[in-house]
Amino acid sequence: MATAAEQWVLVEMVQALYEAPAYHLILEGILILWIIRLLFSKTYKLQERSDLTVKEKEELIEEWQPEPLVPPISKDHPALNYNVVSGPPSHNIVVNGKKCVNFASFNFLGLLDNPRVKAAALASLKKYGVGTCGPRGFYGTFDVHLDLEDRLAKFMKTEEAIIYSYGFATIASAIPAYSKRGDIVFVDRAACFAIQKGLQASRSDIKLFQHNDMADLERLLKEQEMEDQKNPRKARVTRRFIVVEGLYMNTGTICPLPELVKLKYKYKARIFLEESLSFGVLGEHGRGVTEHFGISIDDIDLISANMENSLASIGGFCCGRSFVIDHQRLSGQGYCFSASLPPLLAAAAIEALNIMEENPGIFLVLKEKCARIHKALQGISGLKVVGESLSPAFHLQLTDSTGSRDKDVKLLQEIVNHCMDRSIALTQARYLEKEEKCLPPPRRRTGESRAHDQGGGPGCAALGRVLGPGGRLPRGTRTGLWSLPCDLGEACVYLQGGHRAAWVWTAPNHEEDAGYF
Amino acid sequence: MANPGGGAVCNGNLHNHGKQSDGSPSGNCVKNGIVKEAQQNGRPHFYDKPIVESFEEAPLHVMVFTYLGYGLGTLFGYLRDFLRSCGIEKCNAAIEREEQKDFVPLYQNFENFYTRNLYMRIRDNWNRPICSAPGSRFDVMERVSDDYNWTFRFTGRVIKDVINMGSYNFLGLAASYDESMRTVKDVLEEYGLGVASTRHEMGTLDKHEELENLVAKFLNVEAAMVFGMGFATNSMNIPALVGKGCLILSDELNHASLVLGARLSGATIRIFKHNNMQSLEKLLRDAVIYGQPRIRRAWKKILILVEGIYSMEGSIVHLPQIVALKKKYKAYLYIDEAHSIGSVGPTGRGVVEFFGLDPRDVDVLMGTFTKSFGAAGGYIAGRKDLVDYLRAHSHSAVYATSMSPPVAEQIIRSMKFIMGLDGTTQGLQRVRQLAKNTRYFRQRLNEMGFIIYGNEESPVIPLLLYMPAKVAAFARHLLNRKIGVVVVGFPATPLAEARARFCVSAAHTREMLDMVLENLDEMGDLLQLKYSRHRKSARPELYDETSFELDD
């Protein structure tokens, strides 16, 4: 049927061809030729892009001078003259050949030179040697690692824990394991550098909210909700995370967790909590900020902490529900692609956990000491303490900035040196100023919150005032500190510049911007 | 695909080198010119042997069956997913909390398809827990699964004395405690384990300084800095070196840490084919000539990122050529010696020594202490201004806790041992033993007819298995025969190139290697793994024709 019809059409066409006038045929022929020409000729000319000759290329190569790999760095950069500690970094340390009382390490529970911890590590050294010689997947999983993960999960009362061989890499690997391009992360502006790097690696959309400002966070969440209503298809696959720290490394303040949990359920965003400073510090049993606020740990999707502060070992861990944590075993970059934690460090962490479980009183002692030091540090003219009284890291800040960051840093360094002369080891909180500002500028500047000028002129006057009490102060507290029954609880006293640059974008002509303080 | 190096160039080099050693003139002028130039610079120990590196392609039928295997696995995966969704098959995967069911799902479904349906079937071959030092033999904890690998249960038994072909214990320095580790014990007892501060604040110990000076001396460079984790050494220092407006040229098979570091830096990244000098030169030329795209400014600087030994391919970087290219185009060279430091070179100084080059030819020497030194952590070494800059600007120095003192002491001890500073020549003997073991093991595998990848001097030896089912069978059978091997598949390798990877150690005795080889021979027959069409007969002169047989 079909073929017959086609044939008939063909015949008709041929007939039509015969009947057509000559001019018609010629025109069609020209058109066909034109089409062929169009098909085979280039559609545009490349004349303006005349290629370089070989000689020109060689000249260009000859001509190009790269910048030096690293810019020169001045000899008196503070980083090049850092303090060298000889001997163990415990309560009493020898800094640059001088004996000092250590107020500069995060050894909150004093477990760093605990004989039990050392004995456990030694036993592990005898059995396993030092290195693991492989990532977890390839015979780098030791029974000690499994024990430690088990113990951490039990201690934190979660389903599962996963350990990393480096504290910094923990949260920096955990965030990109879940949050991908297109997802949205709401993050506190004061978040620590490891979080910043994790967010950068995740390539997600990052929304900063003012430090501990729940109203601001809610505003952003609401904005996002409106956005989602406009595009529900996209919203269905856009994960939302809130990343906060338990006790902020940069400010010493506690996150308002109950409000955060409320917001979590209201706006359906998952909470990632970084507890490096609060783990082993807050709460009755040292479980961190969840215990401190009495919040069920299941309400937090992921908790990450390092084992380098309270546990006085090396490494970090994440814990939470298996549904969440197990994913990192294949997707956490720092877990999969790095050699596992040396077993002796894992054994030390286990022993430290044992000690924490056996003596829950140490957390109370630590808290008391913190409160005492916090009180003692009040009322030094020229310096003020920021952060919570139960934070074991104190940030001392100049009440009146000298106007430039460099000068402030110098002034603080003088204070630190002065204390060092009096056998008190303090440290300035160090930041990479350039890197810290890598994220987009905040929408709202909060330069107005800068502390008022109370203590007279800046510079030498403030320094002079500090020096008097500065010499006395830590010593006075020290007697209080060490006379307590258990030999625990070193506070890390941080001295810190009048304006914190972390994530606060400072305009070039407005450098004294005091950030969110 | 079986030749990720881009056969032509790789083998071009090989021919070239081969010809050169024969003294015949070569037509391949670029490469040859570079080689000659390097020689003319008066380096006495220039690597004059031909670089023998093989990436034999699999026979067609193997590829067909491999893809068929994946196809079948995927098909069954869909079937089982369907059964799971109907509730016929029990789903063992952990599930979301009831309260959070209405949240946006944490994982996309297809993301986990591969894990759930393919990886889960053979999961028992990874993460095998051990309970002894990762020496030449180790003890594996026996575990069984009652639910098809979803969970494992330990039986409490220990499989004793499994021959360890998986750990990167190149020089056998990871071992349980003996008298030589006394200093580590002393440091542990004196210092404790943690440091609880960063390098910038109060975490620089005298041990760290001692170690850094020793590393600089070991590598014969001006200065070095050490970091607590090898992975982080890359990912946290590359961003300090390059940034926006800079170009990174990265080998396609670079380790995840280098890739992450490059990404975090904000520089533009371009990938060149694995060890392919033509590809690299083209990128370099174009970069210098045409500058940055769109804005047309010249690049601020160009950094080439390569590894010494590639951990999944067993190939060694073609360093002399890269050094020549980098000099010609004024680029900077960053070399990650994670696997090569301690394991290659006449005295274990890594690829720079292996090729008889000057350490100053490489701008940034990076390496880890995890492998040859039996410890943990990494270093960056080079000129003093580089290291000083990193001391001030490395993310790790400012924000991460410093290295644990006993770990630092283990590195010091190992490094002194290799350098002969302990008063013996045992270290040197280990390095030589490793080279001997490597050659022996590779030669025997070649003779048996397996397809193995990489440079014949590289102690990392990938043996190609291709098919996913064989991956599991291979690892399980060998564990039954008390041999622990590492098997890797997608996504660590290309989909169809699953492989086993052996890491030869100086601590392996000839008997151990023979036992492994004997078992591999049987396994090769049992699983039909001897894919190579260039099976060589056993003969002493192995290197004569190999370079001509490599490419097909």
Coordinates of C-alpha atoms in Angstrom, one line a residue, chain B residues 38-540:
Chain B
A38 CA 69.9 18.2 31.9
Q39 CA 73.0 16.1 31.3
Q40 CA 75.0 19.0 30.1
N41 CA 74.3 20.8 33.4
G42 CA 77.0 18.6 34.8
R43 CA 75.1 16.4 37.0
P44 CA 77.2 13.3 37.5
H45 CA 74.6 10.8 38.6
F46 CA 72.0 11.5 36.0
Y47 CA 69.6 8.6 35.8
D48 CA 71.0 6.9 32.7
K49 CA 68.9 3.7 32.7
P50 CA 65.8 3.6 30.5
I51 CA 62.7 4.5 32.4
V52 CA 60.7 1.3 32.1
E53 CA 57.1 2.0 32.7
S54 CA 54.3 -0.2 31.5
F55 CA 50.6 0.3 31.2
E56 CA 49.6 -2.7 29.2
E57 CA 46.1 -2.6 27.8
A58 CA 43.7 -5.4 28.6
P59 CA 42.4 -7.7 25.9
L60 CA 39.1 -6.7 24.5
H61 CA 37.1 -9.6 25.9
V62 CA 38.3 -8.7 29.4
M63 CA 36.9 -5.2 29.0
V64 CA 33.6 -6.6 27.6
F65 CA 33.2 -8.9 30.5
T66 CA 34.1 -6.3 33.0
Y67 CA 31.5 -3.9 31.8
L68 CA 29.1 -6.8 31.6
G69 CA 29.8 -7.5 35.3
Y70 CA 29.0 -4.0 36.3
G71 CA 25.9 -4.0 34.1
L72 CA 24.6 -7.1 35.8
G73 CA 25.5 -5.7 39.2
T74 CA 23.6 -2.6 38.4
L75 CA 20.6 -4.5 37.1
F76 CA 20.4 -6.6 40.2
G77 CA 20.8 -3.4 42.2
Y78 CA 17.7 -1.9 40.7
L79 CA 15.9 -5.2 41.2
R80 CA 16.8 -5.3 44.9
D81 CA 16.1 -1.6 45.4
F82 CA 12.6 -2.4 43.9
L83 CA 12.2 -5.3 46.3
R84 CA 13.3 -3.2 49.2
S85 CA 10.8 -0.5 48.4
C86 CA 8.1 -3.1 48.2
G87 CA 9.1 -4.4 51.5
I88 CA 10.0 -7.9 50.2
E89 CA 13.7 -7.5 51.0
K90 CA 14.6 -6.2 54.4
C91 CA 16.5 -2.9 54.1
N92 CA 19.5 -2.9 56.5
A93 CA 20.6 0.6 55.8
A94 CA 20.4 3.1 58.6
I95 CA 17.4 5.3 58.2
E96 CA 16.5 8.9 59.0
R97 CA 15.0 9.7 62.3
E98 CA 11.2 9.7 62.4
E99 CA 11.2 13.4 63.5
Q100 CA 13.3 14.4 60.5
K101 CA 11.5 12.5 57.8
D102 CA 10.2 15.7 56.3
F103 CA 13.6 17.3 56.1
V104 CA 15.3 17.5 52.7
P105 CA 16.9 14.1 52.3
L106 CA 20.5 14.1 53.5
Y107 CA 21.7 11.9 50.6
Q108 CA 20.5 11.7 47.1
N109 CA 19.3 8.3 46.2
F110 CA 21.6 7.6 43.3
E111 CA 24.6 8.8 45.4
N112 CA 24.3 5.7 47.5
F113 CA 23.2 3.2 44.8
Y114 CA 26.7 2.1 44.1
T115 CA 27.5 1.8 47.8
R116 CA 24.4 -0.1 48.6
N117 CA 24.3 -2.5 45.8
L118 CA 27.9 -3.0 44.6
Y119 CA 30.3 -2.0 47.3
M120 CA 28.2 -3.7 50.0
R121 CA 28.6 -7.0 48.4
I122 CA 32.3 -7.0 48.7
R123 CA 32.8 -4.6 51.6
D124 CA 34.5 -7.2 53.7
N125 CA 37.7 -6.7 51.8
W126 CA 38.3 -3.2 53.1
N127 CA 38.7 -1.8 56.6
R128 CA 39.9 -5.2 57.9
P129 CA 40.9 -4.5 61.4
I130 CA 44.3 -5.7 62.5
C131 CA 45.6 -6.1 66.0
S132 CA 49.3 -6.0 65.7
A133 CA 52.0 -3.7 64.4
P134 CA 51.7 -3.4 60.5
G135 CA 55.1 -5.1 60.0
S136 CA 55.9 -7.7 57.4
R137 CA 53.4 -9.9 59.0
F138 CA 50.3 -8.9 61.0
D139 CA 47.4 -10.3 62.8
V140 CA 44.0 -9.8 61.3
M141 CA 40.9 -9.9 63.5
E142 CA 38.5 -12.5 62.1
R143 CA 35.0 -11.1 61.4
V144 CA 31.9 -12.5 59.9
S145 CA 28.8 -11.0 58.6
D146 CA 25.3 -12.4 59.2
D147 CA 23.5 -10.0 57.0
Y148 CA 25.6 -9.9 53.8
N149 CA 28.2 -7.3 54.9
W150 CA 25.8 -4.8 56.3
T151 CA 27.2 -5.4 59.8
F152 CA 30.2 -7.4 61.0
R153 CA 30.6 -9.5 64.0
F154 CA 33.9 -10.4 65.5
T155 CA 34.4 -14.0 66.2
G156 CA 37.1 -13.3 68.7
R157 CA 39.6 -15.3 66.8
V158 CA 42.7 -13.8 65.3
I159 CA 44.2 -14.8 62.0
K160 CA 47.8 -14.8 63.0
D161 CA 50.9 -13.9 60.9
V162 CA 49.2 -12.9 57.8
I163 CA 51.8 -11.7 55.3
N164 CA 51.3 -7.9 54.9
M165 CA 51.4 -6.8 51.3
G166 CA 49.1 -3.9 51.9
S167 CA 50.8 -1.4 54.3
Y168 CA 53.1 1.3 53.0
N169 CA 55.8 0.0 55.3
F170 CA 58.5 0.4 52.7
L171 CA 61.5 0.2 54.9
G172 CA 60.0 -2.0 57.6
L173 CA 60.3 0.8 60.2
A174 CA 56.7 0.3 61.4
A175 CA 57.1 -2.6 63.8
S176 CA 56.3 -3.3 67.4
Y177 CA 58.6 -2.0 70.0
D178 CA 62.2 -3.0 70.2
E179 CA 65.3 -1.6 71.7
S180 CA 65.9 0.8 68.8
M181 CA 62.7 2.6 69.7
R182 CA 63.9 3.4 73.2
T183 CA 64.2 7.1 72.4
V184 CA 60.5 7.1 71.4
K185 CA 59.6 5.6 74.7
D186 CA 61.7 8.2 76.6
V187 CA 60.2 11.1 74.7
L188 CA 56.7 9.7 75.4
E189 CA 57.4 9.4 79.1
E190 CA 59.0 12.8 79.3
Y191 CA 56.7 14.9 77.0
G192 CA 53.4 13.1 77.0
L193 CA 51.4 12.8 73.8
G194 CA 49.5 15.9 73.0
V195 CA 50.7 19.5 72.6
A196 CA 47.4 21.2 73.0
S197 CA 48.5 24.3 71.1
T198 CA 49.4 25.5 67.6
R199 CA 52.9 26.2 66.3
H200 CA 52.3 29.9 66.4
E201 CA 51.0 30.0 70.0
M202 CA 52.7 27.7 72.4
G203 CA 53.1 24.5 70.5
T204 CA 56.6 24.7 69.1
L205 CA 58.6 22.2 71.0
D206 CA 62.4 21.7 70.8
K207 CA 61.6 18.3 69.3
H208 CA 59.9 20.0 66.4
E209 CA 62.9 22.1 65.7
E210 CA 65.3 19.2 66.0
L211 CA 63.1 17.3 63.5
E212 CA 62.9 20.2 61.1
N213 CA 66.7 20.6 61.0
L214 CA 67.1 16.9 60.5
V215 CA 64.6 16.8 57.6
A216 CA 66.4 19.7 55.9
K217 CA 69.7 17.9 56.3
F218 CA 68.2 14.6 55.1
L219 CA 66.9 16.2 51.9
N220 CA 69.9 18.4 51.5
V221 CA 67.9 21.6 51.4
E222 CA 68.0 24.9 53.3
A223 CA 65.0 24.5 55.5
A224 CA 62.0 22.3 56.3
M225 CA 58.8 22.6 58.2
V226 CA 56.8 19.7 59.6
F227 CA 53.0 19.3 60.0
G228 CA 50.9 16.9 62.0
M229 CA 49.1 15.2 59.1
G230 CA 50.2 14.3 55.6
F231 CA 46.9 15.0 54.0
A232 CA 46.7 18.4 55.6
T233 CA 50.3 19.3 54.6
N234 CA 49.0 19.5 51.0
S235 CA 45.6 20.8 51.5
M236 CA 46.6 23.5 53.9
N237 CA 49.8 24.7 52.3
I238 CA 49.0 24.9 48.7
P239 CA 46.5 27.7 49.4
A240 CA 49.4 29.6 51.1
L241 CA 51.5 29.4 48.0
V242 CA 49.1 30.2 45.2
G243 CA 45.9 32.1 44.9
K244 CA 43.7 34.0 42.5
G245 CA 45.4 34.9 39.3
C246 CA 47.7 31.9 39.6
L247 CA 47.6 28.7 37.5
I248 CA 48.0 25.2 38.9
L249 CA 48.9 22.4 36.4
S250 CA 48.0 19.2 38.1
D251 CA 48.5 15.6 37.0
E252 CA 45.2 13.9 36.5
L253 CA 46.1 11.2 38.9
N254 CA 47.1 13.4 41.8
H255 CA 46.1 12.4 45.3
A256 CA 42.9 13.8 46.8
S257 CA 44.9 16.0 49.2
L258 CA 46.6 17.8 46.3
V259 CA 43.3 18.3 44.5
L260 CA 41.7 19.6 47.6
G261 CA 44.6 22.0 48.3
A262 CA 44.5 23.2 44.7
R263 CA 40.7 23.8 45.0
L264 CA 41.0 25.6 48.3
S265 CA 43.7 27.9 46.9
G266 CA 41.3 29.6 44.5
A267 CA 43.8 29.4 41.7
T268 CA 42.8 28.2 38.2
I269 CA 43.4 24.5 37.8
R270 CA 44.2 22.7 34.6
I271 CA 44.8 19.0 34.4
F272 CA 47.4 17.3 32.3
K273 CA 47.5 13.7 31.3
H274 CA 49.2 11.4 33.7
N275 CA 53.0 11.7 33.3
N276 CA 52.5 13.1 29.8
M277 CA 55.1 15.6 29.0
Q278 CA 53.6 16.8 25.8
S279 CA 50.3 17.5 27.5
L280 CA 52.1 19.4 30.2
E281 CA 54.2 21.4 27.8
K282 CA 51.2 22.3 25.7
L283 CA 49.4 23.6 28.8
L284 CA 52.5 25.5 29.9
R285 CA 53.0 27.1 26.5
D286 CA 49.4 28.1 26.1
A287 CA 49.4 29.5 29.7
V288 CA 52.4 31.6 29.2
I289 CA 51.5 32.8 25.7
Y290 CA 47.8 33.4 26.2
G291 CA 47.6 34.3 29.9
Q292 CA 44.4 34.2 31.9
P293 CA 41.2 33.6 30.0
R294 CA 38.9 36.6 29.5
I295 CA 40.9 39.2 31.3
R296 CA 44.0 38.4 29.2
R297 CA 46.5 39.3 31.9
A298 CA 49.5 37.2 32.3
W299 CA 49.4 34.6 35.0
K300 CA 51.0 35.7 38.2
K301 CA 52.7 32.3 38.6
I302 CA 52.3 28.8 37.5
L303 CA 52.7 25.9 39.8
I304 CA 53.1 22.3 38.6
L305 CA 51.7 19.7 41.0
V306 CA 53.0 16.2 40.7
E307 CA 53.6 13.2 42.9
G308 CA 56.9 11.2 43.2
I309 CA 55.3 7.8 42.9
Y310 CA 51.6 7.6 42.1
S311 CA 50.0 5.4 44.6
M312 CA 47.4 3.7 42.3
E313 CA 49.6 3.4 39.2
G314 CA 53.0 2.7 40.6
S315 CA 54.5 5.0 38.1
I316 CA 57.3 7.4 38.9
V317 CA 57.1 11.0 37.8
H318 CA 59.3 11.9 34.8
L319 CA 61.1 14.4 36.8
P320 CA 64.1 15.3 34.5
Q321 CA 61.7 16.3 31.8
I322 CA 59.4 18.2 34.2
V323 CA 62.4 20.1 35.6
A324 CA 63.5 21.0 32.2
L325 CA 60.0 22.2 31.2
K326 CA 59.6 24.1 34.4
K327 CA 62.9 25.9 33.8
K328 CA 62.1 26.7 30.2
Y329 CA 58.7 28.2 31.1
K330 CA 59.7 29.6 34.5
A331 CA 57.0 27.7 36.3
Y332 CA 57.3 26.4 39.9
L333 CA 57.3 22.8 40.8
Y334 CA 55.6 21.2 43.8
I335 CA 56.3 17.5 44.2
D336 CA 54.5 15.3 46.7
E337 CA 56.9 12.5 47.7
A338 CA 54.4 10.8 50.0
H339 CA 55.3 7.4 48.6
S340 CA 58.8 8.0 47.2
I341 CA 60.6 9.5 50.1
G342 CA 62.7 6.8 51.7
S343 CA 61.6 4.2 49.2
V344 CA 63.5 5.2 46.0
G345 CA 66.9 6.6 45.3
P346 CA 70.2 5.0 46.1
T347 CA 70.1 6.2 49.7
G348 CA 66.4 6.7 50.0
R349 CA 66.2 10.4 49.4
G350 CA 63.3 10.1 47.0
V351 CA 62.8 10.8 43.3
V352 CA 65.1 13.7 43.2
E353 CA 68.0 11.5 44.1
F354 CA 66.5 8.7 42.0
F355 CA 67.0 10.8 38.9
G356 CA 70.3 12.3 40.2
L357 CA 68.9 15.8 40.2
D358 CA 69.6 18.7 42.5
P359 CA 67.0 19.3 45.2
R360 CA 67.2 23.0 44.3
D361 CA 65.6 22.1 41.0
V362 CA 62.4 21.4 42.8
D363 CA 60.8 24.5 44.4
V364 CA 58.6 22.7 46.9
L365 CA 59.5 19.3 48.2
M366 CA 56.6 17.8 50.1
G367 CA 56.5 14.4 51.7
T368 CA 54.9 12.4 54.4
F369 CA 56.3 10.4 57.3
T370 CA 53.5 7.9 57.3
K371 CA 55.0 5.5 54.9
S372 CA 58.7 4.9 54.9
F373 CA 59.3 6.4 58.4
G374 CA 56.5 4.4 60.1
A375 CA 55.1 7.5 61.8
A376 CA 52.6 10.2 60.9
G377 CA 52.6 13.7 59.5
G378 CA 54.2 15.5 56.6
Y379 CA 56.9 18.1 55.7
I380 CA 57.5 20.8 53.2
A381 CA 61.1 21.5 52.4
G382 CA 63.0 23.9 50.1
R383 CA 64.6 27.2 50.1
K384 CA 64.7 29.2 53.4
D385 CA 62.5 32.0 52.2
L386 CA 59.8 29.4 51.1
V387 CA 59.8 27.7 54.5
D388 CA 59.9 31.0 56.4
Y389 CA 56.9 32.2 54.4
L390 CA 55.0 29.0 55.2
R391 CA 55.9 29.3 58.9
A392 CA 54.1 32.6 58.8
H393 CA 51.3 31.8 56.5
S394 CA 50.6 28.1 56.5
H395 CA 47.1 27.4 57.7
S396 CA 48.3 24.5 59.7
A397 CA 50.9 26.5 61.6
V398 CA 48.3 29.0 62.8
Y399 CA 45.3 26.8 63.4
A400 CA 46.2 23.2 63.8
T401 CA 47.7 21.5 66.8
S402 CA 51.4 20.6 66.3
M403 CA 52.8 17.2 66.0
S404 CA 52.8 14.8 68.9
P405 CA 56.3 14.6 70.4
P406 CA 56.7 10.8 70.4
V407 CA 55.7 10.7 66.8
A408 CA 58.3 13.4 66.0
E409 CA 60.9 11.3 67.8
Q410 CA 59.9 8.2 65.8
I411 CA 60.6 10.2 62.6
I412 CA 63.9 11.5 64.0
R413 CA 64.9 7.9 64.9
S414 CA 63.9 6.6 61.5
M415 CA 65.6 9.3 59.6
K416 CA 68.8 8.9 61.5
F417 CA 68.6 5.2 60.8
I418 CA 68.3 5.8 57.1
M419 CA 71.0 8.4 57.1
G420 CA 73.3 6.1 59.0
L421 CA 73.6 8.5 61.9
D422 CA 72.9 5.7 64.3
G423 CA 76.4 4.4 63.5
T424 CA 75.3 1.4 61.4
T425 CA 74.7 0.9 57.7
Q426 CA 71.5 -1.0 58.3
G427 CA 69.4 1.9 57.0
L428 CA 71.2 1.8 53.7
Q429 CA 70.9 -1.9 53.6
R430 CA 67.1 -1.6 54.0
V431 CA 66.9 0.8 51.1
R432 CA 68.9 -1.6 48.9
Q433 CA 66.8 -4.5 50.1
L434 CA 63.7 -2.7 49.2
A435 CA 65.0 -2.0 45.7
K436 CA 66.0 -5.7 45.4
N437 CA 62.6 -7.0 46.6
T438 CA 60.8 -4.6 44.3
R439 CA 62.7 -5.8 41.2
Y440 CA 62.3 -9.4 42.2
F441 CA 58.6 -9.2 42.9
R442 CA 57.9 -7.2 39.7
Q443 CA 60.0 -9.5 37.6
R444 CA 58.3 -12.6 38.8
L445 CA 54.8 -11.2 38.4
N446 CA 55.7 -10.2 34.9
E447 CA 57.0 -13.7 34.1
M448 CA 53.8 -15.2 35.4
G449 CA 51.8 -13.1 32.9
F450 CA 50.0 -10.7 35.1
I451 CA 49.4 -7.2 33.9
I452 CA 51.1 -5.0 36.3
Y453 CA 51.4 -1.2 36.1
G454 CA 54.1 1.3 36.8
N455 CA 57.8 1.8 36.9
E456 CA 59.9 -1.2 37.5
E457 CA 61.7 0.5 40.3
S458 CA 58.5 1.5 42.2
P459 CA 57.7 -0.5 45.3
V460 CA 54.0 0.2 44.7
I461 CA 52.8 -2.6 42.4
P462 CA 49.3 -2.6 41.0
L463 CA 48.2 -5.9 39.6
L464 CA 45.2 -5.5 37.3
L465 CA 42.1 -7.5 38.1
Y466 CA 39.5 -5.6 36.0
M467 CA 36.4 -7.5 37.0
P468 CA 34.6 -6.5 40.1
A469 CA 33.8 -10.1 41.1
K470 CA 37.4 -11.1 40.8
V471 CA 38.3 -8.2 43.2
A472 CA 36.4 -9.9 46.0
A473 CA 37.5 -13.4 45.1
F474 CA 41.1 -12.4 44.9
A475 CA 41.2 -10.7 48.3
R476 CA 39.2 -13.3 50.1
H477 CA 41.1 -16.3 48.7
L478 CA 44.4 -14.6 49.6
L479 CA 43.3 -13.9 53.1
N480 CA 42.4 -17.6 53.5
R481 CA 46.0 -18.3 52.5
K482 CA 47.2 -15.8 55.1
I483 CA 48.2 -13.0 52.7
G484 CA 46.8 -9.6 53.2
V485 CA 46.4 -7.6 50.0
V486 CA 44.8 -4.3 49.2
V487 CA 42.3 -4.2 46.4
V488 CA 40.9 -1.1 44.9
G489 CA 38.2 -0.4 42.5
F490 CA 36.0 2.4 41.3
P491 CA 36.0 5.3 42.4
A492 CA 39.7 5.2 43.4
T493 CA 40.5 3.8 39.9
P494 CA 38.7 4.1 36.5
L495 CA 35.6 2.0 36.5
A496 CA 37.0 -0.9 34.5
E497 CA 40.4 -1.0 36.0
A498 CA 40.0 -2.5 39.4
R499 CA 43.3 -3.7 40.7
A500 CA 45.2 -5.2 43.6
R501 CA 48.0 -3.2 45.0
F502 CA 51.1 -4.7 46.6
C503 CA 53.5 -2.6 48.6
V504 CA 56.8 -4.3 48.8
S505 CA 58.7 -3.8 52.0
A506 CA 62.4 -4.2 52.9
A507 CA 61.1 -6.3 55.8
H508 CA 59.8 -8.9 53.4
T509 CA 62.1 -11.9 53.3
R510 CA 62.7 -13.8 50.1
E511 CA 60.7 -16.7 51.6
M512 CA 57.7 -14.4 52.2
L513 CA 57.8 -13.0 48.7
D514 CA 58.1 -16.5 47.2
M515 CA 55.2 -17.7 49.2
V516 CA 53.1 -14.8 48.1
L517 CA 54.2 -15.3 44.5
E518 CA 53.4 -19.0 44.6
N519 CA 49.9 -18.2 45.9
L520 CA 49.5 -15.5 43.3
D521 CA 50.5 -17.9 40.6
E522 CA 47.8 -20.3 41.7
M523 CA 45.3 -17.5 42.1
G524 CA 46.1 -16.3 38.6
D525 CA 45.3 -19.7 37.2
L526 CA 42.2 -20.1 39.3
L527 CA 40.7 -16.7 38.6
Q528 CA 42.2 -16.4 35.1
L529 CA 44.1 -13.3 35.9
K530 CA 47.1 -13.7 33.7
Y531 CA 45.9 -11.3 31.0
S532 CA 49.2 -10.2 29.7
R533 CA 50.0 -10.9 26.1
H534 CA 53.7 -10.2 26.7
R535 CA 54.5 -13.0 29.0
K536 CA 58.2 -13.2 29.5
S537 CA 60.2 -16.3 30.1
A538 CA 62.4 -16.3 33.1
R539 CA 65.7 -15.0 32.1
P540 CA 68.3 -12.8 33.7

